[in-house]
Amino acid sequence: MNSAISNDIDQSLISLFGFKQFRAGQREIIESIRSGNHTLATLPTGSGKSICYQLPALIGEGMTVVVSPLISLMVDQVKLLKAQGIKRVASLNSMMNAKQKSAVINRLDTYKLLYCSPEMLQQERVQLALSNKTIDFFVIDEAHCISQWGHEFRPDFLRLRDVVKKLNNPTVLALSATATPSIRQDIIKQLKLPMTELVYPIDRPNITFSVDEVTPNNKDERLIDLIEQKNIPTMIYFSSRKVSEAVYRLLQSKFPEREVAYYHGGMEQDERLLIQQQFMNNQLDIICCTSAFGMGVNKSNIRLVIHYHMPSTIESFIQEVGRAGRDGKQSVSILLYAPGDEYLPFQLIQTELPTEDEVNLFLNENMNGQPEDYLNETKMRFLELQKEQHQKTQKSEQAKRIIQYRNDRERIKQQSIFKLVDWIKADTCRRVGLFSHFQPDVSNAKYECCDCCDFRLEEWRNTPETYQKKNKPLRDNWEALLGELLMKG
Amino acid sequence: MHYRELLLFLFKKLEHERSVNAVFHLLKGKKSAQTLQDAYLFQIENFYGIDRKLKKSTFDVYVRELTEKRLVRVENDQAIVTKQGNQILRGRSFQSYYQIKGHKYHQIDREFKQGLILLIQTVSMLIHGENKFIPIVDQSYIQSRVREVLRDYSMQFDKIAEQLYGELHTVLSTIDEHLATVLLKQCSGYARVGMSEQQIAVEENRNKEDLHLQTVAAIHNILDTISEQPEKYTLLTRLILKKTNRLTVSAQETFNFYQAGHTLEEIASIRQLKISTIQDHFVEIATHKKVFNIYSFISEQDLNEIQEAIQNTSTRKLKPIKEQLREEIDYFHIRLAIANMNDDKE
Ligand SMILES: Nc1ncnc2c1ncn2[C@@H]1O[C@H](COP(=O)(O)OP(=O)(O)O)[C@@H](O)[C@H]1O
Ligand SMILES: [Mg+2]
Ligand SMILES: [Zn+2]
């Protein structure tokens, strides 16, 4: 029985995805769910978690539902699959209009794989339609979002355990790249299911880590210095859209011969798509971006990831750095830190969590007022769910409970920032500091390790790149452009 | 032309008449009776809806810049063009800038551009044997249109490529060379991914909004040419997605009752809405629907008189127009007459 399963998944890997062999962990995870075990698995970013459910979904009898926290991520996955010729996939999310949603719901029979946002799964219509289908697997991607110890905790995810029941208890697969032991425990607790845990190390031996302490005034200078020395595919991460554009303009003027672009969530969808594809197609050298970029990006030759701002958590730092060196060659992560930089993520927390006053106002005014006028979307969502969860709580207690919960969230988020600051200020091995939260052993670096061990940025000689940069379009001649687009040869 | 100058021109047109934001609504193509009517009344309908993605913050930056350069002055929420401002406008006509026709094309230009970009990308990939690629346009209805077109040609890619090249070459030869280049730089194909308006703007040392104007102009010029001779441009014509409904939801409902034979007053009472609201709907309907019979509301003679008054009045306010007319002719009649001036109905 077992060998029959193996055989046919090996063949499917080639025929469906064109890959000759499984990467570490993939086979084990696939076999685990195909044998009907609820499974919680961690694999590093970029290691191929998607295959772990896409393959079983496509060869299974029934249908697979994937819940994913980020709409853009889902949309990218569906696009990618369709581009590979796998058509029986769809997504269902709140960005679609009523007509598009109905079209998908009415054609459920034609899909093997349905990506769904947690909000859509709460809709009765969707639940009803799905409960009439045979669901083989129920997949929760980025499962750390379920855990309230996770920084990206999404309250909508808490309700997934009810959805699983309503869908007649399919086999559940929870996937994450960044789940500490306490988060893993919490996920299992939230889902109330007996789960097989498959934990794989998430460290990346080919990435060298370095923290570069600067003063607030010479950060730009230092960055320019770095870019000057290293003409290699580079991502620069920012926490602020505005600053990403400002630094983009700076680099653009300093390095007219390099192709620089910016990318953040505030841009039009068309434009975002263009920039992302340019980057994938090696038309850009440097991209200045926020965390909105890169979720779906699988570029193999990113050599340098610079953090202009520190992120809010070690987990997002690991995710973002993990975009480097997917080809296994040496890549470097540099975090530029100026004293006081932590102020920004601390401030961000305050835009995400309602204040005490706002909680009170929301509870009082909700009957007739317009809370949207004084609350941003994140705060609104937070309060709406909290209110719903405390429906049965006595009125006088509601505010107190919600405020207490809000304070808990604040503490968790602040602790995450402190943890990252501690890491930045430490003088012991960076790799050990980053990854020992997640796994018992940290493997040795394949190249240089980190600035605390053996790495000197000034001495880093990267090997000359083999990547072929694409030419800029022929300038100012429409006939030539037209020929390039539509004529062969 | 620079976006800045266009704004200056539009402020001039609405000077002393409308608020600063009226220009914003015009460019965004706000679907309100007021905005639409103003567009025709002040003869700036060419610019209606040409920047549907314009952000208020961007608009505000431009206004601030114009104020700082002392080209306009904002008083009581209205923009007054200064002496320096008037100097810039003097002797230049913006009325028919590159033959942009916002009122005519604002509902189809974006989709046409995207369809064109996707068709070019697809054909370019396919003739190079690349049949797995990520479409550069996301919207599914545009993807299905392009798929339909390919099917119509039985997937004979070389043939489609040849025809597409031919049609584009012919039509682009008729438009400004620079505009043609700007448009093609935004197209993606086998060899490379296209540039964004922002990226071209940097290259040309202009603002992103300037480039947007140029792109819109290119698209409108193409649409003009191909809709004159659709038989010559059969492939490109297939990319025009007709939008059949231009009415707001509520006006559409009123229109349905009207077509079922109800009078204005009846509709107001059935729908439990104010008479003035239903009048707004009728103005909207008169702007867009050919089948709407204006003479059921207004006599031919009244209509002529109003049209004359509009022409005689130097200002564009409704009140002075009304003052020239007989007592019985009310604002509703005047607004209907203005709406009737739209020559692009469906
Ligand atoms: N067995 C495999 N062999 C080769 N490439 C693979 C394999 N499995 C996955 N990949 C590739 O690895 C990349 C990352 O996969 P993805 O599922 O997006 O990673 P994750 O979700 O873990 O971050 C994709 O480009 C995918 O096609
Ligand atoms: Mg993933
Ligand atoms: Zn080390």
mmCIF file of N, CA, C and O in Angstrom, chain A residues 1-13 22 27 31 34:
data_model
loop_
_atom_site.group_PDB
_atom_site.id
_atom_site.type_symbol
_atom_site.label_atom_id
_atom_site.label_comp_id
_atom_site.label_asym_id
_atom_site.label_seq_id
_atom_site.Cartn_x
_atom_site.Cartn_y
_atom_site.Cartn_z
ATOM 1 N N MET A 1 0.840 -1.211 0.000
ATOM 2 C CA MET A 1 0.000 0.000 0.000
ATOM 3 C C MET A 1 0.867 1.252 0.000
ATOM 4 O O MET A 1 0.774 2.112 -0.856
ATOM 5 N N ASN A 2 1.819 1.267 0.992
ATOM 6 C CA ASN A 2 2.680 2.436 1.104
ATOM 7 C C ASN A 2 3.504 2.697 -0.152
ATOM 8 O O ASN A 2 3.630 3.829 -0.590
ATOM 9 N N SER A 3 4.040 1.632 -0.701
ATOM 10 C CA SER A 3 4.918 1.846 -1.854
ATOM 11 C C SER A 3 4.094 2.271 -3.071
ATOM 12 O O SER A 3 4.557 3.017 -3.917
ATOM 13 N N ALA A 4 2.848 1.780 -3.112
ATOM 14 C CA ALA A 4 1.978 2.209 -4.214
ATOM 15 C C ALA A 4 1.746 3.711 -4.142
ATOM 16 O O ALA A 4 1.851 4.426 -5.136
ATOM 17 N N ILE A 5 1.483 4.176 -2.908
ATOM 18 C CA ILE A 5 1.300 5.619 -2.713
ATOM 19 C C ILE A 5 2.533 6.377 -3.184
ATOM 20 O O ILE A 5 2.458 7.314 -3.963
ATOM 21 N N SER A 6 3.704 5.914 -2.711
ATOM 22 C CA SER A 6 4.939 6.624 -3.043
ATOM 23 C C SER A 6 5.123 6.718 -4.535
ATOM 24 O O SER A 6 5.414 7.776 -5.084
ATOM 25 N N ASN A 7 4.959 5.560 -5.170
ATOM 26 C CA ASN A 7 5.154 5.522 -6.594
ATOM 27 C C ASN A 7 4.344 6.556 -7.311
ATOM 28 O O ASN A 7 4.831 7.308 -8.123
ATOM 29 N N ASP A 8 3.031 6.579 -6.896
ATOM 30 C CA ASP A 8 2.204 7.430 -7.711
ATOM 31 C C ASP A 8 2.417 8.905 -7.371
ATOM 32 O O ASP A 8 2.279 9.756 -8.221
ATOM 33 N N ILE A 9 2.903 9.204 -6.169
ATOM 34 C CA ILE A 9 3.210 10.623 -5.932
ATOM 35 C C ILE A 9 4.508 11.049 -6.625
ATOM 36 O O ILE A 9 4.647 12.183 -7.048
ATOM 37 N N ASP A 10 5.450 10.125 -6.756
ATOM 38 C CA ASP A 10 6.675 10.464 -7.492
ATOM 39 C C ASP A 10 6.367 10.817 -8.939
ATOM 40 O O ASP A 10 6.886 11.782 -9.486
ATOM 41 N N GLN A 11 5.512 9.986 -9.522
ATOM 42 C CA GLN A 11 5.149 10.241 -10.912
ATOM 43 C C GLN A 11 4.385 11.557 -11.066
ATOM 44 O O GLN A 11 4.620 12.316 -11.991
ATOM 45 N N SER A 12 3.487 11.787 -10.123
ATOM 46 C CA SER A 12 2.705 13.025 -10.208
ATOM 47 C C SER A 12 3.589 14.248 -10.055
ATOM 48 O O SER A 12 3.326 15.292 -10.644
ATOM 49 N N LEU A 13 4.640 14.133 -9.257
ATOM 50 C CA LEU A 13 5.526 15.280 -9.066
ATOM 51 C C LEU A 13 6.122 15.701 -10.404
ATOM 52 O O LEU A 13 6.198 16.890 -10.723
ATOM 53 N N PHE A 22 11.492 15.031 -4.592
ATOM 54 C CA PHE A 22 10.943 15.830 -3.507
ATOM 55 C C PHE A 22 12.059 16.506 -2.738
ATOM 56 O O PHE A 22 13.168 15.980 -2.640
ATOM 57 N N ARG A 27 7.799 14.696 0.953
ATOM 58 C CA ARG A 27 7.228 13.364 0.858
ATOM 59 C C ARG A 27 6.552 12.975 2.171
ATOM 60 O O ARG A 27 5.427 12.473 2.189
ATOM 61 N N GLU A 31 2.645 12.037 2.518
ATOM 62 C CA GLU A 31 2.230 10.695 2.939
ATOM 63 C C GLU A 31 1.416 10.754 4.220
ATOM 64 O O GLU A 31 0.458 10.011 4.398
ATOM 65 N N ARG A 34 -2.077 11.905 3.299
ATOM 66 C CA ARG A 34 -2.751 10.917 2.448
ATOM 67 C C ARG A 34 -3.143 9.684 3.242
ATOM 68 O O ARG A 34 -4.018 8.921 2.829
#
